[in-house]
Each structure stands twice: as structure tokens, then as C-alpha cells.
Coordinates of C-alpha atoms in Angstrom, one line a residue:
M1 CA -26.9 34.3 41.6
L2 CA -23.2 33.7 42.1
F3 CA -20.7 34.6 39.4
Y4 CA -17.4 32.6 39.8
D5 CA -14.1 31.9 38.3
F6 CA -11.2 29.6 39.3
E7 CA -7.5 30.1 38.6
V8 CA -5.4 26.9 39.0
F9 CA -1.6 26.6 39.2
K10 CA 0.6 23.6 40.0
Y11 CA 0.8 24.4 43.7
D12 CA -2.0 27.0 44.2
W13 CA -5.6 27.6 43.4
L14 CA -8.0 30.4 44.0
V15 CA -11.6 31.3 43.3
V16 CA -13.4 34.7 43.2
I17 CA -17.2 34.6 43.8
K18 CA -19.5 37.6 43.4
D19 CA -23.0 37.4 44.9
T20 CA -25.6 39.5 43.1
D21 CA -28.0 39.6 46.0
S22 CA -25.6 40.7 48.8
K23 CA -23.3 42.5 46.3
T24 CA -20.4 40.9 48.1
T25 CA -17.1 39.4 46.8
T26 CA -15.7 36.2 48.3
T27 CA -12.1 35.3 47.5
I28 CA -10.8 31.9 48.6
V29 CA -7.2 30.9 48.2
N30 CA -5.9 27.3 48.9
D31 CA -8.5 26.7 51.5
P32 CA -10.7 23.7 50.8
G33 CA -12.5 24.0 54.2
E34 CA -13.6 27.5 53.5
L35 CA -14.8 26.6 50.1
K36 CA -16.8 23.7 51.5
K37 CA -18.5 26.0 54.0
F38 CA -19.3 28.5 51.4
Y39 CA -20.7 25.8 49.0
E40 CA -22.9 24.4 51.8
K41 CA -24.3 27.8 52.4
H42 CA -24.9 28.5 48.8
K43 CA -25.6 25.2 47.1
S44 CA -29.2 26.1 46.3
D45 CA -28.1 29.2 44.4
I46 CA -27.4 29.4 40.7
W47 CA -23.6 29.5 40.0
A48 CA -22.6 31.2 36.7
G49 CA -19.3 31.2 35.0
Y50 CA -17.7 31.5 31.6
N51 CA -17.0 28.1 30.2
S52 CA -17.9 26.8 33.6
R53 CA -19.9 23.8 32.1
S54 CA -16.5 22.5 30.8
Y55 CA -14.1 23.7 33.4
D56 CA -14.9 25.6 36.6
Q57 CA -17.7 23.3 37.8
Y58 CA -15.2 20.4 37.8
I59 CA -12.5 22.3 39.7
L60 CA -15.1 23.3 42.3
K61 CA -16.5 19.7 42.7
G62 CA -13.1 18.2 42.6
I63 CA -12.0 20.4 45.6
L64 CA -15.2 19.5 47.4
C65 CA -14.2 15.8 46.9
D66 CA -10.6 16.5 48.2
F67 CA -9.0 16.0 44.8
N68 CA -6.0 18.0 43.8
P69 CA -7.3 20.8 41.5
S70 CA -4.1 20.8 39.6
D71 CA -4.6 17.2 38.5
I72 CA -8.1 18.0 37.3
N73 CA -6.8 21.1 35.5
N74 CA -4.3 18.9 33.6
H75 CA -7.0 16.4 32.9
I76 CA -9.1 19.1 31.2
I77 CA -6.5 21.5 29.7
V78 CA -3.5 19.4 29.0
K79 CA -5.0 16.0 28.2
K80 CA -8.2 17.7 26.7
L81 CA -10.5 15.2 28.4
G82 CA -14.0 15.9 29.7
G83 CA -14.2 16.9 33.3
W84 CA -16.9 14.5 34.0
E85 CA -14.5 11.6 33.1
Y86 CA -12.1 12.4 35.9
S87 CA -14.2 10.7 38.7
S88 CA -17.7 9.5 39.1
L89 CA -17.7 11.2 42.5
L90 CA -17.9 14.6 40.7
W91 CA -21.3 13.6 39.3
K92 CA -22.7 13.2 42.9
I93 CA -22.1 16.9 43.9
P94 CA -25.2 18.9 43.3
L95 CA -24.6 22.2 41.5
Y96 CA -26.9 24.6 39.7
N97 CA -24.3 25.7 37.2
Y98 CA -25.1 28.1 34.3
D99 CA -22.6 28.6 31.6
V100 CA -22.5 32.2 30.3
M101 CA -20.5 31.1 27.2
T102 CA -23.0 30.6 24.4
N103 CA -20.5 30.7 21.5
K104 CA -17.7 28.1 22.0
F105 CA -15.6 30.0 19.4
L106 CA -15.3 33.2 21.5
G107 CA -13.2 33.4 24.6
L108 CA -14.1 35.8 27.4
K109 CA -11.1 38.1 26.5
Q110 CA -12.5 38.6 23.0
L111 CA -15.9 39.6 24.3
E112 CA -14.2 42.0 26.8
G113 CA -12.4 43.5 23.8
F114 CA -15.6 43.9 21.7
M115 CA -17.1 45.8 24.7
G116 CA -14.2 48.2 24.7
N117 CA -13.0 47.0 28.1
N118 CA -9.5 46.3 29.5
I119 CA -8.1 43.1 28.0
K120 CA -4.7 43.1 29.6
E121 CA -3.7 39.8 31.1
S122 CA -1.8 38.8 34.2
D123 CA 2.0 38.5 34.0
V124 CA 1.9 35.4 36.2
S125 CA 2.4 32.3 34.1
F126 CA 0.2 29.3 34.6
T127 CA 3.4 27.1 34.1
I128 CA 5.1 28.3 37.3
D129 CA 6.7 25.3 38.9
R130 CA 6.6 26.5 42.5
K131 CA 4.3 28.2 45.0
L132 CA 3.2 31.7 44.0
T133 CA 4.6 34.7 46.0
E134 CA 2.2 36.9 47.9
S135 CA 2.5 39.7 45.2
E136 CA 1.8 37.1 42.4
L137 CA -1.2 35.8 44.3
Q138 CA -2.5 39.4 44.6
E139 CA -2.1 40.1 40.9
V140 CA -3.9 36.8 39.9
I141 CA -6.8 37.8 42.3
K142 CA -7.0 41.2 40.7
Y143 CA -7.3 39.8 37.2
C144 CA -9.6 36.9 38.3
E145 CA -12.0 39.5 39.9
H146 CA -11.9 41.5 36.7
D147 CA -12.8 38.4 34.7
V148 CA -15.8 37.7 37.0
E149 CA -17.0 41.3 36.5
Q150 CA -16.7 40.9 32.8
T151 CA -18.6 37.6 32.9
M152 CA -21.4 39.5 34.6
Q153 CA -21.3 42.2 31.9
V154 CA -21.4 39.5 29.2
F155 CA -24.4 37.9 31.0
V156 CA -26.3 41.2 31.1
N157 CA -25.6 41.8 27.4
Q158 CA -27.2 38.5 26.5
I159 CA -29.8 38.2 29.3
E160 CA -32.2 36.8 26.8
E161 CA -30.1 33.6 26.6
F162 CA -30.6 33.0 30.4
N163 CA -34.2 34.0 30.2
S164 CA -34.9 31.5 27.5
H165 CA -33.1 28.8 29.4
M166 CA -35.1 29.5 32.5
G167 CA -38.3 29.8 30.4
L168 CA -37.8 26.2 29.2
I169 CA -37.2 25.0 32.7
K170 CA -40.3 26.8 34.1
M171 CA -42.7 26.1 31.2
F172 CA -41.9 22.3 31.3
K173 CA -41.6 22.1 35.0
L174 CA -38.0 20.7 34.8
P175 CA -35.7 20.5 38.0
L176 CA -33.4 23.5 38.3
K177 CA -30.3 21.2 38.0
Y178 CA -31.1 21.2 34.3
I179 CA -29.8 24.8 34.1
N180 CA -26.4 23.2 33.4
K181 CA -27.6 21.5 30.2
T182 CA -27.6 23.0 26.7
K183 CA -30.8 23.9 25.0
A184 CA -30.5 20.9 22.6
Q185 CA -30.1 18.6 25.7
L186 CA -33.1 20.3 27.3
S187 CA -35.1 19.7 24.1
A188 CA -34.3 15.9 24.2
I189 CA -35.5 15.8 27.8
I190 CA -38.7 17.8 27.1
L191 CA -39.5 15.4 24.2
G192 CA -38.8 12.4 26.3
A193 CA -36.1 11.0 23.9
D194 CA -34.2 7.8 24.8
K195 CA -30.8 7.0 23.4
I196 CA -31.2 4.5 20.6
E197 CA -28.4 3.8 18.1
H198 CA -29.4 3.6 14.4
D199 CA -27.3 2.3 11.4
D200 CA -29.5 3.4 8.6
E201 CA -28.2 7.0 8.1
F202 CA -28.4 7.0 4.3
E203 CA -31.7 5.1 3.9
Y204 CA -33.7 8.3 3.5
E205 CA -36.9 8.7 1.5
I206 CA -38.0 11.3 -1.0
V207 CA -41.6 12.3 -0.4
D208 CA -44.2 11.9 -3.1
T209 CA -45.6 15.5 -2.8
I210 CA -42.5 16.8 -4.5
Q211 CA -43.0 17.3 -8.3
I212 CA -39.8 18.0 -10.1
H213 CA -39.6 17.7 -13.9
K214 CA -36.9 20.0 -15.4
Y215 CA -34.4 19.2 -12.7
K216 CA -35.1 15.5 -12.2
H217 CA -31.3 14.8 -12.5
I218 CA -30.8 16.6 -9.1
L219 CA -33.4 14.2 -7.5
E220 CA -31.6 11.3 -9.2
W221 CA -28.3 12.5 -7.6
Y222 CA -29.7 11.9 -4.2
K223 CA -30.9 8.4 -5.2
N224 CA -27.5 7.4 -6.5
P225 CA -25.7 5.2 -3.9
L226 CA -22.3 6.6 -4.9
N227 CA -23.4 10.1 -3.7
K228 CA -24.3 8.9 -0.2
D229 CA -21.2 10.5 1.3
Y230 CA -21.1 13.7 3.3
K231 CA -18.0 14.9 1.4
K232 CA -19.9 14.9 -1.9
K233 CA -21.9 17.8 -3.2
L234 CA -23.6 18.9 -6.4
D235 CA -22.6 22.3 -7.9
I236 CA -25.2 23.2 -10.6
E237 CA -26.9 26.1 -12.2
I238 CA -30.6 26.6 -11.4
A239 CA -32.7 29.3 -13.0
G240 CA -29.4 31.0 -14.1
V241 CA -28.0 31.0 -10.6
P242 CA -25.2 28.8 -9.3
H243 CA -26.4 26.4 -6.6
T244 CA -25.0 23.8 -4.2
F245 CA -26.9 20.7 -3.3
G246 CA -25.5 18.3 -0.7
W247 CA -26.1 17.6 3.0
G248 CA -26.8 21.0 4.4
G249 CA -29.4 23.5 3.5
L250 CA -29.9 24.7 -0.1
H251 CA -27.6 27.6 -1.1
G252 CA -27.7 29.7 -4.3
A253 CA -27.4 33.4 -5.2
K254 CA -26.5 35.8 -8.0
T255 CA -23.0 37.0 -7.2
N256 CA -22.1 40.7 -7.0
Y257 CA -25.7 41.7 -7.6
T258 CA -27.3 45.1 -7.0
G259 CA -30.9 45.9 -8.0
E260 CA -33.9 48.0 -7.2
G261 CA -37.6 47.2 -7.9
I262 CA -40.2 44.8 -6.6
F263 CA -38.6 41.7 -5.0
V264 CA -40.4 39.1 -3.0
N265 CA -38.7 37.1 -0.3
S266 CA -40.7 34.0 0.4
D267 CA -39.7 32.0 3.6
V268 CA -41.3 28.7 4.5
G269 CA -42.8 29.0 8.0
S270 CA -41.1 26.9 10.6
F271 CA -39.7 24.8 7.7
Y272 CA -37.8 22.0 9.4
P273 CA -40.3 21.5 12.3
S274 CA -43.2 21.4 9.7
L275 CA -41.3 18.7 7.7
M276 CA -40.9 16.6 10.8
L277 CA -44.6 16.9 11.6
Q278 CA -46.1 16.6 8.1
Y279 CA -43.9 13.6 7.0
D280 CA -43.2 11.9 10.4
F281 CA -39.5 12.9 10.2
Q282 CA -39.2 13.4 14.0
S283 CA -36.4 11.5 15.8
R284 CA -37.4 7.9 16.3
N285 CA -36.0 8.1 19.8
I286 CA -39.0 10.1 20.9
N287 CA -41.6 7.8 22.6
D288 CA -44.6 10.1 22.3
K289 CA -44.7 12.0 19.0
T290 CA -47.7 14.1 20.1
K291 CA -45.5 16.1 22.3
F292 CA -43.8 17.8 19.4
Q293 CA -47.1 18.5 17.7
N294 CA -48.5 20.0 21.0
I295 CA -45.5 22.2 21.3
Y296 CA -45.8 23.3 17.7
D297 CA -49.5 24.0 18.0
T298 CA -49.2 26.0 21.2
R299 CA -46.3 28.0 19.7
M300 CA -48.3 28.9 16.6
K301 CA -51.3 30.0 18.8
L302 CA -49.1 32.2 21.0
K303 CA -47.4 33.6 17.9
H304 CA -50.7 34.6 16.2
E305 CA -51.8 36.2 19.5
G306 CA -48.7 38.4 19.4
K307 CA -47.2 36.8 22.6
K308 CA -43.7 36.8 21.5
K309 CA -42.2 36.3 24.9
E310 CA -44.4 33.4 25.9
Q311 CA -43.8 31.4 22.7
A312 CA -39.9 31.9 22.8
P313 CA -39.2 28.7 24.8
L314 CA -41.4 26.6 22.5
K315 CA -39.5 28.0 19.5
I316 CA -36.2 26.9 21.0
V317 CA -37.5 23.2 21.3
L318 CA -38.8 23.2 17.7
N319 CA -35.7 24.7 16.2
S320 CA -33.0 22.9 18.2
T321 CA -34.4 19.4 17.4
Y322 CA -33.0 19.2 13.8
G323 CA -29.5 19.9 15.0
A324 CA -29.8 17.5 17.9
M325 CA -30.7 14.7 15.5
K326 CA -27.2 15.2 14.0
D327 CA -25.4 15.2 17.4
K328 CA -24.2 11.7 18.4
Y329 CA -24.1 12.7 22.1
N330 CA -27.7 13.9 22.2
N331 CA -30.6 11.5 23.0
L332 CA -32.4 12.7 19.9
H333 CA -29.6 11.5 17.6
D334 CA -31.1 10.1 14.5
P335 CA -29.1 11.0 11.4
R336 CA -31.5 9.3 8.9
Q337 CA -34.4 11.5 10.1
A338 CA -32.1 14.6 9.9
N339 CA -31.2 13.6 6.3
N340 CA -34.9 13.2 5.5
V341 CA -35.6 16.7 6.7
C342 CA -32.6 18.3 4.9
I343 CA -32.9 16.5 1.6
N344 CA -36.6 16.9 1.2
G345 CA -36.4 20.5 2.3
Q346 CA -33.9 21.2 -0.5
L347 CA -35.9 19.4 -3.1
M348 CA -39.2 21.2 -2.1
L349 CA -37.4 24.6 -2.6
L350 CA -36.2 23.3 -6.0
D351 CA -39.8 22.3 -6.8
L352 CA -40.9 25.8 -5.9
I353 CA -38.1 27.5 -8.0
E354 CA -39.0 25.3 -11.0
K355 CA -42.6 26.5 -10.9
L356 CA -41.6 30.2 -10.6
E357 CA -38.6 30.4 -12.9
G358 CA -39.2 31.7 -16.5
R359 CA -41.8 34.2 -15.3
W360 CA -39.5 36.0 -12.8
E361 CA -35.8 36.4 -12.0
L362 CA -34.3 34.2 -9.2
I363 CA -32.1 36.3 -6.9
Q364 CA -31.2 33.8 -4.2
S365 CA -32.2 30.6 -2.5
N366 CA -31.3 29.7 1.1
T367 CA -32.1 26.9 3.6
D368 CA -35.8 28.0 4.1
G369 CA -36.8 30.3 1.4
V370 CA -36.3 31.9 -2.1
M371 CA -36.2 35.5 -3.4
F372 CA -37.4 36.5 -6.8
K373 CA -37.6 39.8 -8.7
L374 CA -41.1 40.6 -10.1
N375 CA -41.7 42.7 -13.2
S376 CA -44.2 44.9 -11.3
K377 CA -46.5 44.7 -8.4
D378 CA -49.2 43.5 -10.7
D379 CA -47.4 40.1 -10.8
L380 CA -47.9 39.6 -7.1
E381 CA -51.3 37.9 -7.4
E382 CA -50.0 35.4 -9.9
Y383 CA -46.8 34.8 -7.9
E384 CA -48.9 34.1 -4.8
N385 CA -51.2 31.8 -6.7
I386 CA -48.3 29.6 -7.8
C387 CA -46.9 29.6 -4.3
N388 CA -50.3 28.7 -2.8
E389 CA -50.5 25.7 -5.1
W390 CA -47.1 24.6 -3.9
C391 CA -48.2 25.1 -0.2
S392 CA -51.3 23.0 -0.5
R393 CA -49.4 20.2 -2.3
T394 CA -46.4 20.1 0.0
R395 CA -48.4 21.0 3.2
M396 CA -46.0 23.8 4.0
T397 CA -46.7 27.6 4.5
L398 CA -45.0 30.6 2.9
E399 CA -44.5 34.1 4.4
H400 CA -43.9 36.8 1.7
D401 CA -42.0 40.0 2.3
I402 CA -41.7 42.8 -0.2
I403 CA -38.2 44.3 -0.8
N404 CA -37.3 47.4 -2.7
K405 CA -33.5 47.1 -2.9
V406 CA -30.9 44.2 -2.8
I407 CA -27.1 44.5 -2.6
Q408 CA -25.7 41.0 -2.6
K409 CA -22.1 39.8 -2.6
D410 CA -23.1 36.1 -2.5
V411 CA -25.5 33.8 -0.7
N412 CA -23.8 34.5 2.7
N413 CA -23.4 38.3 2.4
Y414 CA -26.2 40.6 1.4
L415 CA -28.1 43.8 2.4
I416 CA -31.7 44.3 1.7
V417 CA -34.0 47.3 2.1
M418 CA -37.6 46.3 2.9
E419 CA -40.7 48.0 1.6
N420 CA -41.2 49.6 5.0
G421 CA -37.6 51.0 4.9
K422 CA -36.2 48.5 7.4
V423 CA -32.7 47.3 6.5
K424 CA -31.8 43.6 7.0
S425 CA -28.2 42.4 6.5
K426 CA -26.2 39.2 6.7
G427 CA -22.5 38.4 6.5
A428 CA -19.2 39.5 8.0
Y429 CA -19.1 42.8 6.2
V430 CA -22.6 44.2 6.9
K431 CA -24.1 42.1 9.7
E432 CA -25.9 43.8 12.6
L433 CA -23.2 44.4 15.3
N434 CA -23.7 44.5 19.1
N435 CA -21.6 44.9 22.2
L436 CA -20.5 41.3 22.0
D437 CA -19.8 41.3 18.3
N438 CA -18.1 44.6 17.5
D439 CA -15.2 44.2 15.1
L440 CA -14.3 47.1 12.8
P441 CA -17.7 48.8 13.5
I442 CA -16.7 51.9 11.5
V443 CA -16.2 49.9 8.3
N444 CA -19.5 48.1 8.8
R445 CA -21.3 51.5 9.2
A446 CA -19.5 53.0 6.2
L447 CA -20.8 50.1 4.0
K448 CA -24.3 50.4 5.1
D449 CA -24.3 54.3 4.8
Y450 CA -22.9 54.0 1.3
F451 CA -25.3 51.3 0.1
V452 CA -28.5 52.5 1.8
K453 CA -28.1 56.3 2.1
N454 CA -25.5 56.9 -0.7
I455 CA -23.1 58.5 1.8
P456 CA -19.4 58.4 0.7
V457 CA -17.3 56.3 3.0
E458 CA -14.9 59.2 3.5
E459 CA -17.7 61.2 5.1
T460 CA -18.7 58.4 7.5
I461 CA -15.1 57.6 8.6
N462 CA -13.6 61.1 8.8
N463 CA -16.6 62.4 10.9
C464 CA -16.2 59.6 13.5
Y465 CA -14.0 60.4 16.5
D466 CA -14.7 57.5 18.9
L467 CA -11.7 55.1 19.0
I468 CA -13.8 52.0 19.8
E469 CA -15.4 52.3 16.3
F470 CA -12.0 51.6 14.7
Q471 CA -11.0 48.5 16.7
K472 CA -10.0 45.2 15.3
I473 CA -9.9 42.4 17.9
V474 CA -7.5 39.5 17.1
K475 CA -6.8 36.3 19.0
V476 CA -3.7 34.2 18.8
S477 CA -4.9 30.6 19.2
G478 CA -3.2 27.7 21.1
K479 CA -1.4 26.7 17.9
Y480 CA 0.9 29.6 18.4
K481 CA 3.6 30.3 21.0
Y482 CA 3.1 34.0 21.3
A483 CA 2.3 37.2 19.4
L484 CA 4.8 39.9 18.2
H485 CA 4.4 43.6 17.7
G486 CA 7.3 44.2 15.2
D487 CA 10.0 42.1 17.0
K488 CA 8.6 42.7 20.5
K489 CA 7.2 39.6 22.1
L490 CA 3.8 40.1 23.7
D491 CA 2.3 38.3 26.7
E492 CA -1.3 38.9 25.6
K493 CA -3.0 36.5 23.2
V494 CA -6.0 38.8 22.5
L495 CA -5.0 42.2 21.0
R496 CA -7.0 45.3 20.1
V497 CA -5.2 46.8 17.1
F498 CA -5.7 50.1 15.2
A499 CA -4.1 51.3 11.9
S500 CA -1.3 53.7 12.5
R501 CA 0.1 56.7 10.7
S502 CA 3.4 56.6 12.7
K503 CA 6.4 55.1 10.9
N504 CA 7.6 53.9 14.3
D505 CA 4.7 51.5 14.6
K506 CA 5.1 48.0 13.2
G507 CA 2.7 45.1 12.2
V508 CA 1.5 42.3 14.4
Y509 CA 2.6 38.7 13.9
K510 CA 2.3 35.3 15.5
V511 CA 4.8 32.5 16.0
H512 CA 3.6 28.9 15.4
N513 CA 4.4 26.2 17.9
N514 CA 6.3 24.2 15.2
K515 CA 8.4 26.9 13.7
D516 CA 10.3 30.1 14.6
T517 CA 9.5 32.4 11.6
P518 CA 6.6 34.6 12.4
D519 CA 3.3 34.8 10.3
K520 CA 1.4 38.1 9.9
I521 CA -1.9 38.1 11.7
A522 CA -4.5 38.1 9.0
N523 CA -6.6 41.2 8.3
T524 CA -4.4 43.6 10.2
P525 CA -2.7 46.8 9.0
E526 CA 1.0 46.9 8.0
R527 CA 1.5 49.5 10.8
C528 CA -0.6 49.4 13.8
F529 CA -0.7 50.4 17.5
I530 CA -2.1 48.2 20.3
E531 CA -4.5 49.5 23.0
N532 CA -5.6 46.8 25.4
N533 CA -6.8 49.2 28.1
D534 CA -10.4 50.3 28.5
I535 CA -11.2 52.5 25.5
N536 CA -14.8 53.4 26.2
G537 CA -15.2 57.2 25.8
V538 CA -11.6 57.5 24.4
K539 CA -11.4 59.8 21.3
T540 CA -9.2 59.3 18.2
T541 CA -5.8 61.1 17.8
R542 CA -3.8 61.9 14.7
R543 CA -1.9 58.7 15.2
L544 CA -5.0 56.7 13.9
D545 CA -4.7 56.1 10.1
K546 CA -8.3 56.8 8.9
Q547 CA -7.2 56.4 5.3
Y548 CA -6.6 52.6 6.1
Y549 CA -10.3 52.2 7.0
I550 CA -11.4 54.3 4.0
N551 CA -9.4 52.0 1.7
L552 CA -10.7 48.9 3.4
S553 CA -14.3 50.1 3.1
K554 CA -13.8 50.7 -0.6
K555 CA -12.2 47.3 -1.1
R556 CA -15.3 45.7 0.6
I557 CA -17.7 47.7 -1.5
S558 CA -15.8 46.4 -4.6
D559 CA -16.1 42.8 -3.2
F560 CA -19.8 43.4 -2.9
I561 CA -20.5 44.8 -6.4
G562 CA -17.7 43.2 -8.3
G563 CA -14.7 44.9 -9.9
E564 CA -11.2 45.7 -8.9

């Protein structure tokens, strides 16, 4: 594999390419001939870059076609147009391009920050209106090489993304050129979907296996033509719990709830794919509907055999199909069928809640399941009997998990302790962190230790001495001219900030493109210091204000359980 990154200026361009086989680095500056020779030698390799699907591949192809890379850069960055629109010649250049960026909302610098790595940026401005000097070129090369190394590190940290991509290509015997496509695009190809336009988005049906009595007015809400509008939603109380019905999955939860006892979380197995199969809600753009059924059956067989790795590519196809039906650029695009899946899914769960409420306490409902609190374990048989009746009627399956403790802020933020002691969490405050999602890790740990192990937050925070645990990564978006630390203008747009005890340290601000008065960067301390160098292995000093993190943890605990 080749990992690569282009830097483009008005009168200069360069690329740094690292070869994983030979462990060599190639740097090419303003030399189309050398790039063409390198490409010819390596065009059968996989080229990997960060955001390369949208940017770098078009710079590479443009230079190979003798276009000015600065013009293509302006086309993509300034005019915000797709690189593929620049010239049809670019389509004809074969390139096995793999994009390491799996979350379009996170830039490479933010991921570098999460990993604790150096996030300093080059002082050389991309707006320079002249040729770069030799020293400027050397600085840009240094930073470009750093970014390529970081892209490789990101790749390794999410290697399962690449493996699943390759798994799809190998399992379905697709050409390697499809490595450049998204998983949803690959799913459309695997299912043999052709682009067909439909104009019946709101002509959905409600299936006759749904039996709703008490909450019939919710069913009628979906039948009312005035509500066939994605901006509309129905906020209503179900089983004593506030719920929202609309055009996404079902959401409802007791707010600021903490409880111990016997809870059952009942998830519908492969809910959306099952709805597509049982009620013919697949995209109408698929020519052979048996393909989806075969993929589903094969996946279930492998799952029951415990072959987790082998069934992973099949799961991707099944789970990405619903989202693809809502994507107007995907060949599976069929919004009526997507609405059929979503609406009937919500109403089926409402049907289940209606049958269970009154006997047991509803704690939360989500897109594909419900959670109830039982009176005792003796209730489990009756609970499952009601669920089994629902399953046989709706042709769905339910998987039940026993939970001993629930701490729930709302439907999107909760922490549950399973019967086997395993802890599951969701939401910004308590989610499972990793090397590529590592913001305020000490606060995350303090909350979990407090809720699960009854450890005071002071103990968790005061006994931690690794600086990386206290980092807050902030990004100043393109809507802003620059960031400020106090009144000092900063070159960097991504900052790693820490709460400071020093009175000499100021807050961090950002200046909007349309005004000159600065705005405080949200969720940052009043006084902070910035450390954009590599902090792996660095220990805390007295400058760090640990009390800030203790106070923040207590505030978040209060948000969870309610109260001031």
C-alpha cells in the first residue's frame, strides 16, 4: 500500500508518498514527469489518503492529465465542487484509492490530537501569491510527511474498516477499483441496483400485522396527509414516558432515571433488514430480490455458527441498505420504501409497548428495541410469552438481555450494568472512548467510576497524572478567521487545551468571518494553556487545574441524575 498526501499552492505543489512494502518515502515537488513515472510503476497498488476520495485523488489524476493542480484545488476547495466534475478525463485514470477518512466530521488534525500526537501546523500560508522559497518548501514537506505518518496511524487504529471493505470486495468478487467506493455504494453494486427515480415518497403503507388499540391516534397521525412532511413530528407520552414519533427511529426515555433491579432490554434482531424481507420493503431498484434474502440467510447461518469475522461483510450490506434508500446519489435510492421500513418499525415497537405496559415499567424505547423493569425474575416467563406472541404475529425476532442497573440522563445518554457485570454506555458523557475519540477522558472515567463503582470523582481525578487524560480537543471551523488565546492570534485551527491554575493564562476564543468581536470557544475553561506538541507519556504539573475537571464531572453527574 502507498499512503500519500498532496499540498497545493498557487505556484507550487508537492506530494509525499510512503510505501509500506519497501518502507521508503518518495517526495515529488513540481515535477509532473517524475510523478507520471512513479504512478506507472505503482498503478496496481492501493493508494491510501485522508479525504483522498474527495481531494487528493483528483490532484493526482489532474497532474497526470497535465492540468494545473492549483486550478483543481480552487475547483474543490474554493468553489466547493466535486473533483469528478472538473474534467471527464479524470475518470479515465485508473487508481485504486482507499480513503482513510471514515467520519467526514473529523479532520486529520483532530484525530492526531485525540491520539496525543503533535498537532502543530506549518507557518506557510496556502494563500501565498508567489513561488515558495526553498526553506518554505522544506517546512511544507516536513509537515506533509508528518500528516502521511499520522494517516498511517489512523489507518492502523481502525484497521477493521479497511478489512471490512476488502471483505466485501473479496466475498462478492468485485474488481479492486471499487475500493474507492463507500460501503453504501458497494451495497448497491452487490445488490445489482439500477438508478430509478420515484415520485411516491409519502405513499407508504401500514402493515396489517400491527395491532394498536390504545394508541390508535398515533397510527392515524401517519395517515393524515397534513403530517406527510419531514419537518413534522409528534411528541407524546407513551406508558408514562415522553416519546417522539416522526421520520426517524422511535425515541423515548425516562429522564434523569437511576434504578436497580431486574430490567429486560429487548432488541429486535436485524430489525430493518427483517422488515425489508418480511414485507417486501426492499428498494424497488433491485432487480433480483433474492440476493438480499440470500445475504441475510448466509449471515444468520454464520452468526449462529459463531463465525463473527466471516459474517461481518454481509452485515454491512444488510445494515447500510436502509440509509442508502434515503441517499439520492445512491442507486438504491427509494425513499418510499425507506419510509415504509421506518414508520412500520416505530409502530411495531409501539404495538409491543402497548402489550407490555401496565404490567411493567417502561424505561426507554429506541430505534430497534425497548427496556422494561420487571417486578422480579418470576415475571420473566410471562414477559417472554407476550413478546413471543408479538414475534409470531409481526414475523420479527427479539433478543433479551438482563440488566441489573440503569443510570439514564435521556434516550441518547445512559449507562447500564448487565447481569454479567459488563458495562454498556452511550452518549457524549459516558461513551466508550478510543484512540480516535479521546476527548476529556478523565471526566468520562470519573463518571463511570462514580456510577458503577461508587468512587468519588475527586479520587479518580486527583490520582491521575497522565496529561493526555485531561485533554480537550477543539476545532475552529472555516466560518471563523482565526483563534485567539487571550488576545494572541493563533495560526492553528485545532487546539489541545487544558484548564490552568495560572492567573497569567487566558481563555480561548474564535473570530467569525463576518465580525471582529471574538466568541468564547464552547466548553473550554476560563483559563487554559495550550499544548499542541506530542503529549504521550507527559505527566501533569501544578499548572493543571484538576479542580476544574472535578467540578465538570460533578456538573455532568447532576445532568444525569437531575438537580442543580
